[in-house]
PDB file of C-alpha atoms in Angstrom:
ATOM      1  CA  TRP K   1      -8.058 -33.839   0.622  1.00 93.00           C
ATOM      2  CA  HIS K   2     -10.600 -34.000  -2.190  1.00 94.00           C
ATOM      3  CA  VAL K   3     -13.563 -32.068  -3.612  1.00 95.00           C
ATOM      4  CA  ILE K   4     -16.888 -33.326  -2.240  1.00 94.00           C
ATOM      5  CA  SER K   5     -19.253 -31.156  -4.253  1.00 95.00           C
ATOM      6  CA  VAL K   6     -19.375 -28.146  -6.560  1.00 94.00           C
ATOM      7  CA  ASP K   7     -22.553 -26.024  -6.574  1.00 94.00           C
ATOM      8  CA  GLU K   8     -22.829 -23.474  -9.384  1.00 92.00           C
ATOM      9  CA  SER K   9     -25.571 -21.035 -10.307  1.00 93.00           C
ATOM     10  CA  GLU K  10     -25.584 -18.478 -13.114  1.00 93.00           C
ATOM     11  CA  ALA K  11     -25.368 -14.800 -12.233  1.00 91.00           C
ATOM     12  CA  LYS K  12     -24.797 -11.514 -14.043  1.00 92.00           C
ATOM     13  CA  ARG K  13     -22.681  -8.497 -13.176  1.00 91.00           C
ATOM     14  CA  SER K  14     -23.953  -5.296 -14.728  1.00 94.00           C
ATOM     15  CA  PRO K  15     -21.599  -2.399 -15.462  1.00 95.00           C
ATOM     16  CA  ARG K  16     -21.648   0.670 -13.259  1.00 94.00           C
ATOM     17  CA  ALA K  17     -22.804   4.086 -14.439  1.00 95.00           C
ATOM     18  CA  PRO K  18     -20.227   6.539 -15.846  1.00 96.00           C
ATOM     19  CA  PHE K  19     -18.486   8.626 -13.198  1.00 96.00           C
ATOM     20  CA  THR K  20     -20.037  11.476 -11.232  1.00 94.00           C
ATOM     21  CA  THR K  21     -17.783  13.597  -8.999  1.00 94.00           C
ATOM     22  CA  SER K  22     -18.351  11.436  -5.940  1.00 92.00           C
ATOM     23  CA  THR K  23     -17.920   8.049  -7.672  1.00 94.00           C
ATOM     24  CA  LEU K  24     -14.773   9.330  -9.431  1.00 96.00           C
ATOM     25  CA  GLN K  25     -13.295  10.414  -6.076  1.00 95.00           C
ATOM     26  CA  GLN K  26     -14.211   7.059  -4.515  1.00 94.00           C
ATOM     27  CA  ALA K  27     -12.751   4.960  -7.356  1.00 95.00           C
ATOM     28  CA  ALA K  28      -9.554   7.051  -7.574  1.00 95.00           C
ATOM     29  CA  SER K  29      -9.107   6.715  -3.807  1.00 93.00           C
ATOM     30  CA  THR K  30      -9.579   2.924  -3.747  1.00 91.00           C
ATOM     31  CA  ARG K  31      -7.823   2.028  -6.996  1.00 93.00           C
ATOM     32  CA  LEU K  32      -5.138   4.693  -7.359  1.00 95.00           C
ATOM     33  CA  GLY K  33      -4.710   5.866  -3.749  1.00 92.00           C
ATOM     34  CA  PHE K  34      -5.442   9.524  -4.662  1.00 94.00           C
ATOM     35  CA  SER K  35      -7.046  11.819  -2.070  1.00 92.00           C
ATOM     36  CA  PRO K  36     -10.268  13.575  -3.245  1.00 92.00           C
ATOM     37  CA  SER K  37      -8.513  16.959  -3.563  1.00 92.00           C
ATOM     38  CA  ARG K  38      -5.642  15.416  -5.555  1.00 94.00           C
ATOM     39  CA  THR K  39      -8.163  13.629  -7.821  1.00 96.00           C
ATOM     40  CA  MET K  40      -9.957  16.923  -8.483  1.00 95.00           C
ATOM     41  CA  GLY K  41      -6.661  18.719  -9.176  1.00 96.00           C
ATOM     42  CA  ILE K  42      -5.634  16.090 -11.741  1.00 97.00           C
ATOM     43  CA  ALA K  43      -9.142  16.039 -13.278  1.00 97.00           C
ATOM     44  CA  GLN K  44      -9.032  19.856 -13.546  1.00 96.00           C
ATOM     45  CA  LYS K  45      -5.848  19.628 -15.631  1.00 96.00           C
ATOM     46  CA  LEU K  46      -7.405  16.950 -17.893  1.00 97.00           C
ATOM     47  CA  TYR K  47     -10.525  19.119 -18.269  1.00 97.00           C
ATOM     48  CA  GLU K  48      -8.496  22.255 -19.085  1.00 97.00           C
ATOM     49  CA  ALA K  49      -6.609  20.302 -21.746  1.00 96.00           C
ATOM     50  CA  GLY K  50      -9.940  19.239 -23.263  1.00 95.00           C
ATOM     51  CA  HIS K  51      -9.503  15.514 -22.563  1.00 97.00           C
ATOM     52  CA  ILE K  52     -12.539  15.023 -20.281  1.00 97.00           C
ATOM     53  CA  THR K  53     -15.897  16.700 -19.667  1.00 96.00           C
ATOM     54  CA  TYR K  54     -16.522  18.945 -16.627  1.00 95.00           C
ATOM     55  CA  MET K  55     -15.536  17.054 -13.472  1.00 94.00           C
ATOM     56  CA  ARG K  56     -18.025  18.614 -11.035  1.00 93.00           C
ATOM     57  CA  THR K  57     -21.300  16.828 -11.697  1.00 92.00           C
ATOM     58  CA  ASP K  58     -23.887  14.672  -9.961  1.00 89.00           C
ATOM     59  CA  SER K  59     -25.397  13.259 -13.156  1.00 91.00           C
ATOM     60  CA  PRO K  60     -24.530   9.846 -14.667  1.00 94.00           C
ATOM     61  CA  ASN K  61     -26.260  10.801 -17.969  1.00 93.00           C
ATOM     62  CA  LEU K  62     -24.394  10.844 -21.276  1.00 95.00           C
ATOM     63  CA  ALA K  63     -25.138  13.061 -24.268  1.00 93.00           C
ATOM     64  CA  LYS K  64     -26.566  11.099 -27.227  1.00 94.00           C
ATOM     65  CA  GLU K  65     -23.465  11.858 -29.363  1.00 95.00           C
ATOM     66  CA  ALA K  66     -21.161  10.740 -26.536  1.00 95.00           C
ATOM     67  CA  GLN K  67     -23.100   7.512 -26.085  1.00 96.00           C
ATOM     68  CA  ALA K  68     -22.918   6.795 -29.825  1.00 96.00           C
ATOM     69  CA  ALA K  69     -19.143   7.426 -29.822  1.00 96.00           C
ATOM     70  CA  LEU K  70     -18.601   5.106 -26.825  1.00 96.00           C
ATOM     71  CA  VAL K  71     -20.708   2.371 -28.462  1.00 96.00           C
ATOM     72  CA  ALA K  72     -18.650   2.730 -31.675  1.00 96.00           C
ATOM     73  CA  VAL K  73     -15.337   2.450 -29.782  1.00 96.00           C
ATOM     74  CA  ALA K  74     -16.547  -0.532 -27.720  1.00 96.00           C
ATOM     75  CA  THR K  75     -17.706  -2.271 -30.930  1.00 96.00           C
ATOM     76  CA  SER K  76     -14.382  -1.730 -32.725  1.00 96.00           C
ATOM     77  CA  GLU K  77     -12.256  -2.711 -29.683  1.00 95.00           C
ATOM     78  CA  PHE K  78     -14.235  -5.688 -28.357  1.00 95.00           C
ATOM     79  CA  GLY K  79     -16.804  -6.731 -30.979  1.00 94.00           C
ATOM     80  CA  GLU K  80     -20.598  -6.532 -31.346  1.00 94.00           C
ATOM     81  CA  LYS K  81     -21.521  -9.145 -28.743  1.00 95.00           C
ATOM     82  CA  TYR K  82     -19.778  -7.047 -26.071  1.00 96.00           C
ATOM     83  CA  VAL K  83     -21.890  -3.940 -26.686  1.00 96.00           C
ATOM     84  CA  GLU K  84     -25.158  -2.873 -25.078  1.00 95.00           C
ATOM     85  CA  ALA K  85     -26.213   0.799 -25.131  1.00 93.00           C
ATOM     86  CA  ARG K  86     -27.523   1.885 -21.711  1.00 93.00           C
ATOM     87  CA  GLU K  87     -28.915   4.998 -20.077  1.00 93.00           C
ATOM     88  CA  TYR K  88     -28.417   5.879 -16.433  1.00 92.00           C
ATOM     89  CA  LYS K  89     -30.343   8.010 -13.952  1.00 86.00           C
ATOM     90  CA  SER K  90     -29.167   9.595 -10.710  1.00 81.00           C
ATOM     91  CA  LYS K  91     -30.306   7.901  -7.484  1.00 76.00           C
ATOM     92  CA  SER K  92     -29.636  11.007  -5.386  1.00 71.00           C
ATOM     93  CA  LYS K  93     -32.796  12.969  -4.469  1.00 67.00           C
ATOM     94  CA  ASN K  94     -31.138  16.386  -4.542  1.00 69.00           C
ATOM     95  CA  ALA K  95     -29.116  15.845  -7.730  1.00 69.00           C
ATOM     96  CA  GLN K  96     -29.184  18.937  -9.953  1.00 75.00           C
ATOM     97  CA  GLU K  97     -27.913  17.125 -13.067  1.00 71.00           C
ATOM     98  CA  ALA K  98     -26.746  20.314 -14.773  1.00 78.00           C
ATOM     99  CA  HIS K  99     -23.729  18.656 -16.416  1.00 88.00           C
ATOM    100  CA  GLU K 100     -23.399  15.202 -17.943  1.00 92.00           C
ATOM    101  CA  ALA K 101     -21.242  12.448 -16.451  1.00 95.00           C
ATOM    102  CA  VAL K 102     -17.448  12.661 -16.310  1.00 96.00           C
ATOM    103  CA  ARG K 103     -16.284  11.002 -19.546  1.00 96.00           C
ATOM    104  CA  PRO K 104     -13.531  11.304 -22.175  1.00 96.00           C
ATOM    105  CA  THR K 105     -14.309  13.977 -24.794  1.00 96.00           C
ATOM    106  CA  ASN K 106     -12.876  11.657 -27.449  1.00 96.00           C
ATOM    107  CA  PRO K 107     -13.123   7.991 -26.391  1.00 95.00           C
ATOM    108  CA  HIS K 108     -11.065   6.945 -29.465  1.00 95.00           C
ATOM    109  CA  LYS K 109      -7.990   8.247 -27.580  1.00 95.00           C
ATOM    110  CA  ALA K 110      -6.766   5.393 -25.393  1.00 93.00           C
ATOM    111  CA  SER K 111      -4.313   7.538 -23.410  1.00 94.00           C
ATOM    112  CA  CYS K 112      -4.203  11.265 -22.543  1.00 94.00           C
ATOM    113  CA  GLY K 113      -2.367  13.429 -20.030  1.00 93.00           C
ATOM    114  CA  ASN K 114       1.016  15.092 -19.503  1.00 94.00           C
ATOM    115  CA  ASN K 115       2.222  12.896 -16.643  1.00 95.00           C
ATOM    116  CA  GLU K 116       1.695   9.470 -15.091  1.00 96.00           C
ATOM    117  CA  GLU K 117      -1.037  10.625 -12.673  1.00 96.00           C
ATOM    118  CA  GLN K 118      -3.098  12.252 -15.427  1.00 97.00           C
ATOM    119  CA  LYS K 119      -2.729   9.187 -17.646  1.00 97.00           C
ATOM    120  CA  LYS K 120      -3.873   6.865 -14.818  1.00 97.00           C
ATOM    121  CA  LEU K 121      -6.942   8.982 -14.028  1.00 97.00           C
ATOM    122  CA  TYR K 122      -7.826   9.357 -17.719  1.00 97.00           C
ATOM    123  CA  ALA K 123      -7.553   5.566 -18.187  1.00 97.00           C
ATOM    124  CA  LEU K 124      -9.888   5.047 -15.203  1.00 97.00           C
ATOM    125  CA  ILE K 125     -12.468   7.532 -16.579  1.00 97.00           C
ATOM    126  CA  ARG K 126     -12.310   6.059 -20.088  1.00 97.00           C
ATOM    127  CA  ALA K 127     -12.593   2.457 -18.842  1.00 97.00           C
ATOM    128  CA  ARG K 128     -15.676   3.292 -16.738  1.00 97.00           C
ATOM    129  CA  ALA K 129     -17.360   5.212 -19.594  1.00 97.00           C
ATOM    130  CA  LEU K 130     -16.705   2.409 -22.108  1.00 97.00           C
ATOM    131  CA  ALA K 131     -17.824  -0.309 -19.670  1.00 97.00           C
ATOM    132  CA  SER K 132     -21.094   1.572 -19.045  1.00 97.00           C
ATOM    133  CA  GLN K 133     -22.141   0.849 -22.661  1.00 97.00           C
ATOM    134  CA  MET K 134     -21.223  -2.820 -22.641  1.00 97.00           C
ATOM    135  CA  ALA K 135     -22.977  -6.140 -22.006  1.00 96.00           C
ATOM    136  CA  ASP K 136     -23.353  -7.798 -18.603  1.00 96.00           C
ATOM    137  CA  ALA K 137     -20.545 -10.078 -17.496  1.00 94.00           C
ATOM    138  CA  LYS K 138     -21.780 -13.641 -17.022  1.00 94.00           C
ATOM    139  CA  THR K 139     -20.477 -15.509 -14.015  1.00 91.00           C
ATOM    140  CA  LEU K 140     -21.110 -18.765 -12.238  1.00 90.00           C
ATOM    141  CA  ARG K 141     -21.559 -18.278  -8.488  1.00 91.00           C
ATOM    142  CA  THR K 142     -19.529 -21.202  -7.219  1.00 92.00           C
ATOM    143  CA  LYS K 143     -19.366 -23.035  -3.894  1.00 94.00           C
ATOM    144  CA  ILE K 144     -16.694 -25.721  -3.564  1.00 95.00           C
ATOM    145  CA  THR K 145     -16.965 -28.103  -0.592  1.00 95.00           C
ATOM    146  CA  ALA K 146     -13.886 -30.138   0.364  1.00 94.00           C
ATOM    147  CA  ASN K 147     -12.856 -32.561   3.083  1.00 93.00           C
ATOM    148  CA  VAL K 148     -10.324 -35.264   3.930  1.00 92.00           C
ATOM    149  CA  SER K 149     -10.910 -38.969   3.283  1.00 88.00           C
ATOM    150  CA  GLY K 150     -12.833 -40.454   6.190  1.00 85.00           C
ATOM    151  CA  ALA K 151     -14.308 -36.973   6.988  1.00 77.00           C
ATOM    152  CA  THR K 152     -13.421 -36.691  10.681  1.00 86.00           C
ATOM    153  CA  ILE K 153     -13.622 -32.879  10.523  1.00 89.00           C
ATOM    154  CA  PRO K 154     -16.308 -30.403   9.348  1.00 92.00           C
ATOM    155  CA  ASP K 155     -16.437 -29.637   5.616  1.00 93.00           C
ATOM    156  CA  PHE K 156     -14.367 -26.755   4.286  1.00 93.00           C
ATOM    157  CA  VAL K 157     -16.127 -24.407   1.877  1.00 94.00           C
ATOM    158  CA  ALA K 158     -14.809 -21.885  -0.681  1.00 93.00           C
ATOM    159  CA  ASP K 159     -17.263 -19.321  -2.056  1.00 93.00           C
ATOM    160  CA  GLY K 160     -16.535 -17.301  -5.176  1.00 91.00           C
ATOM    161  CA  SER K 161     -17.319 -17.119  -8.853  1.00 88.00           C
ATOM    162  CA  ARG K 162     -16.072 -18.092 -12.278  1.00 86.00           C
ATOM    163  CA  VAL K 163     -16.335 -15.688 -15.213  1.00 89.00           C
ATOM    164  CA  THR K 164     -17.860 -17.421 -18.263  1.00 91.00           C
ATOM    165  CA  PHE K 165     -18.231 -14.265 -20.401  1.00 94.00           C
ATOM    166  CA  ASP K 166     -16.260 -11.174 -19.419  1.00 93.00           C
ATOM    167  CA  GLY K 167     -18.584  -8.584 -21.065  1.00 95.00           C
ATOM    168  CA  TRP K 168     -17.873  -5.098 -19.663  1.00 96.00           C
ATOM    169  CA  LEU K 169     -15.002  -6.485 -17.553  1.00 95.00           C
ATOM    170  CA  ALA K 170     -12.993  -6.603 -20.803  1.00 95.00           C
ATOM    171  CA  ALA K 171     -12.940  -2.771 -20.745  1.00 95.00           C
ATOM    172  CA  ASP K 172     -12.418  -2.498 -16.981  1.00 94.00           C
ATOM    173  CA  PRO K 173     -10.392  -5.610 -16.000  1.00 92.00           C
ATOM    174  CA  ASP K 174      -9.426  -4.108 -12.606  1.00 89.00           C
ATOM    175  CA  ALA K 175     -13.059  -4.557 -11.509  1.00 88.00           C
ATOM    176  CA  ARG K 176     -12.508  -8.326 -11.612  1.00 84.00           C
ATOM    177  CA  GLY K 177     -10.468  -8.118  -8.414  1.00 73.00           C
ATOM    178  CA  GLU K 178     -13.635  -7.293  -6.449  1.00 67.00           C
ATOM    179  CA  ASP K 179     -14.742 -10.960  -6.675  1.00 75.00           C
ATOM    180  CA  VAL K 180     -12.976 -14.140  -5.533  1.00 84.00           C
ATOM    181  CA  GLU K 181     -12.370 -16.176  -8.695  1.00 84.00           C
ATOM    182  CA  LEU K 182     -12.269 -19.942  -8.215  1.00 89.00           C
ATOM    183  CA  PRO K 183     -10.678 -22.579 -10.490  1.00 88.00           C
ATOM    184  CA  THR K 184     -12.647 -25.226 -12.385  1.00 89.00           C
ATOM    185  CA  VAL K 185     -12.807 -28.431 -10.330  1.00 91.00           C
ATOM    186  CA  ALA K 186     -15.035 -31.512 -10.259  1.00 93.00           C
ATOM    187  CA  PRO K 187     -16.250 -33.748  -7.384  1.00 94.00           C
ATOM    188  CA  LEU K 188     -13.619 -36.299  -6.233  1.00 93.00           C
ATOM    189  CA  ASP K 189     -10.747 -34.170  -7.648  1.00 94.00           C
ATOM    190  CA  LYS K 190      -7.717 -34.581  -5.368  1.00 95.00           C
ATOM    191  CA  LEU K 191      -6.462 -31.440  -3.602  1.00 93.00           C
ATOM    192  CA  ASP K 192      -3.092 -30.675  -2.005  1.00 93.00           C
ATOM    193  CA  LEU K 193      -3.048 -28.881   1.338  1.00 91.00           C
ATOM    194  CA  VAL K 194      -0.578 -26.018   0.972  1.00 94.00           C
ATOM    195  CA  GLU K 195      -0.902 -24.588   4.490  1.00 92.00           C
ATOM    196  CA  ALA K 196      -3.348 -24.363   7.380  1.00 88.00           C
ATOM    197  CA  HIS K 197      -3.451 -21.761  10.135  1.00 91.00           C
ATOM    198  CA  THR K 198      -5.972 -20.701  12.764  1.00 92.00           C
ATOM    199  CA  GLU K 199      -6.943 -17.160  13.633  1.00 93.00           C
ATOM    200  CA  GLY K 200      -8.673 -15.756  16.708  1.00 93.00           C
ATOM    201  CA  LYS K 201     -11.527 -13.366  15.923  1.00 92.00           C
ATOM    202  CA  GLU K 202     -13.214 -10.727  18.051  1.00 93.00           C
ATOM    203  CA  THR K 203     -16.245  -8.685  17.079  1.00 93.00           C
ATOM    204  CA  GLN K 204     -14.880  -5.350  15.954  1.00 90.00           C
ATOM    205  CA  PRO K 205     -16.688  -1.986  16.005  1.00 93.00           C
ATOM    206  CA  PRO K 206     -17.530  -0.554  12.547  1.00 89.00           C
ATOM    207  CA  GLY K 207     -14.375   0.320  10.615  1.00 87.00           C
ATOM    208  CA  ARG K 208     -13.125   3.900  10.341  1.00 91.00           C
ATOM    209  CA  TYR K 209     -13.957   5.874   7.211  1.00 92.00           C
ATOM    210  CA  SER K 210     -11.592   5.932   4.297  1.00 90.00           C
ATOM    211  CA  GLU K 211     -11.747   9.077   2.158  1.00 89.00           C
ATOM    212  CA  ALA K 212     -13.782   7.136  -0.418  1.00 89.00           C
ATOM    213  CA  GLY K 213     -16.194   5.968   2.294  1.00 91.00           C
ATOM    214  CA  LEU K 214     -16.563   9.501   3.655  1.00 91.00           C
ATOM    215  CA  VAL K 215     -17.421  10.904   0.205  1.00 91.00           C
ATOM    216  CA  LYS K 216     -20.016   8.143  -0.230  1.00 90.00           C
ATOM    217  CA  GLU K 217     -21.519   8.943   3.204  1.00 92.00           C
ATOM    218  CA  LEU K 218     -21.666  12.692   2.466  1.00 91.00           C
ATOM    219  CA  GLU K 219     -23.469  11.985  -0.800  1.00 87.00           C
ATOM    220  CA  SER K 220     -25.939   9.505   0.722  1.00 88.00           C
ATOM    221  CA  ARG K 221     -26.847  11.992   3.484  1.00 90.00           C
ATOM    222  CA  GLY K 222     -27.186  14.863   1.030  1.00 87.00           C
ATOM    223  CA  ILE K 223     -24.350  16.879   2.617  1.00 89.00           C
ATOM    224  CA  GLY K 224     -22.439  19.239   0.326  1.00 86.00           C
ATOM    225  CA  ARG K 225     -22.380  19.275  -3.461  1.00 85.00           C
ATOM    226  CA  PRO K 226     -20.025  17.573  -5.944  1.00 82.00           C
ATOM    227  CA  SER K 227     -17.827  20.671  -5.968  1.00 84.00           C
ATOM    228  CA  THR K 228     -17.398  20.677  -2.165  1.00 90.00           C
ATOM    229  CA  TYR K 229     -16.546  17.039  -1.242  1.00 90.00           C
ATOM    230  CA  ALA K 230     -12.801  17.491  -1.752  1.00 89.00           C
ATOM    231  CA  SER K 231     -12.653  20.813   0.127  1.00 91.00           C
ATOM    232  CA  ILE K 232     -14.743  19.436   3.047  1.00 93.00           C
ATOM    233  CA  ILE K 233     -12.282  16.564   3.497  1.00 90.00           C
ATOM    234  CA  ARG K 234      -9.257  18.855   3.079  1.00 90.00           C
ATOM    235  CA  THR K 235     -10.673  21.228   5.743  1.00 93.00           C
ATOM    236  CA  LEU K 236     -11.237  18.339   8.187  1.00 92.00           C
ATOM    237  CA  GLU K 237      -7.555  17.441   7.829  1.00 90.00           C
ATOM    238  CA  THR K 238      -5.994  20.910   7.830  1.00 93.00           C
ATOM    239  CA  ARG K 239      -7.948  22.045  10.920  1.00 96.00           C
ATOM    240  CA  GLY K 240      -7.006  18.873  12.762  1.00 93.00           C
ATOM    241  CA  TYR K 241     -10.614  17.709  13.247  1.00 94.00           C
ATOM    242  CA  VAL K 242      -9.503  14.268  12.092  1.00 92.00           C
ATOM    243  CA  GLU K 243      -6.209  12.444  11.961  1.00 91.00           C
ATOM    244  CA  LYS K 244      -5.321  10.439   8.870  1.00 88.00           C
ATOM    245  CA  GLN K 245      -3.613   7.080   9.373  1.00 89.00           C
ATOM    246  CA  GLY K 246      -2.842   5.228   6.157  1.00 86.00           C
ATOM    247  CA  ARG K 247      -6.071   5.393   4.171  1.00 84.00           C
ATOM    248  CA  THR K 248      -8.395   5.929   7.173  1.00 90.00           C
TER     249      THR K 248
END
């Protein structure tokens, strides 16, 4: 086995906006495995203790003072070249934007909360808020083509990316897992086959909703408000309208 060709093109990954209620519930569900109602319960405790801003909001905006504080923290933690002040607007048509985004009240505090769950959620909120004021991550979209000597079989291809400048990913490293990262190789490099297996595939119907997916769907269809997503999903479960298996 050897590398036949490596095609690379430059690409950028921009940071996401600071959390709104729905994006917080989605991220906590996918990354931490928290249900929307549990996320809101933990966020309520953090809010009551004064660690985060109000957690029921549909606005990704930040107050000017908050933005300045986040920029200052990002500069001191990662350096000037990592910082880029940004403003965000809501994409939802019926957003009321009465409160600003969910963010730490004092971003200088790296950890807050009375228990492990609160600390995890606070870390997630702080990482997203910091990342929102940081520079794009630079990546190389990479396609590696490989084959055996004599090429009696079709080429094998690996698609992924290589990070050349981590930018906002330095503040939110868990977001790196969303992309397949490939190693640096050159044409004619020898490769070792570790294992090969075949898999039968059938066209599947669309997947079931996870709680994160359901919150996203409610928001995109304009159903409910930030304060009602968690209770809608809790009601669906408690009344037996849906059955929860694993995360779906």
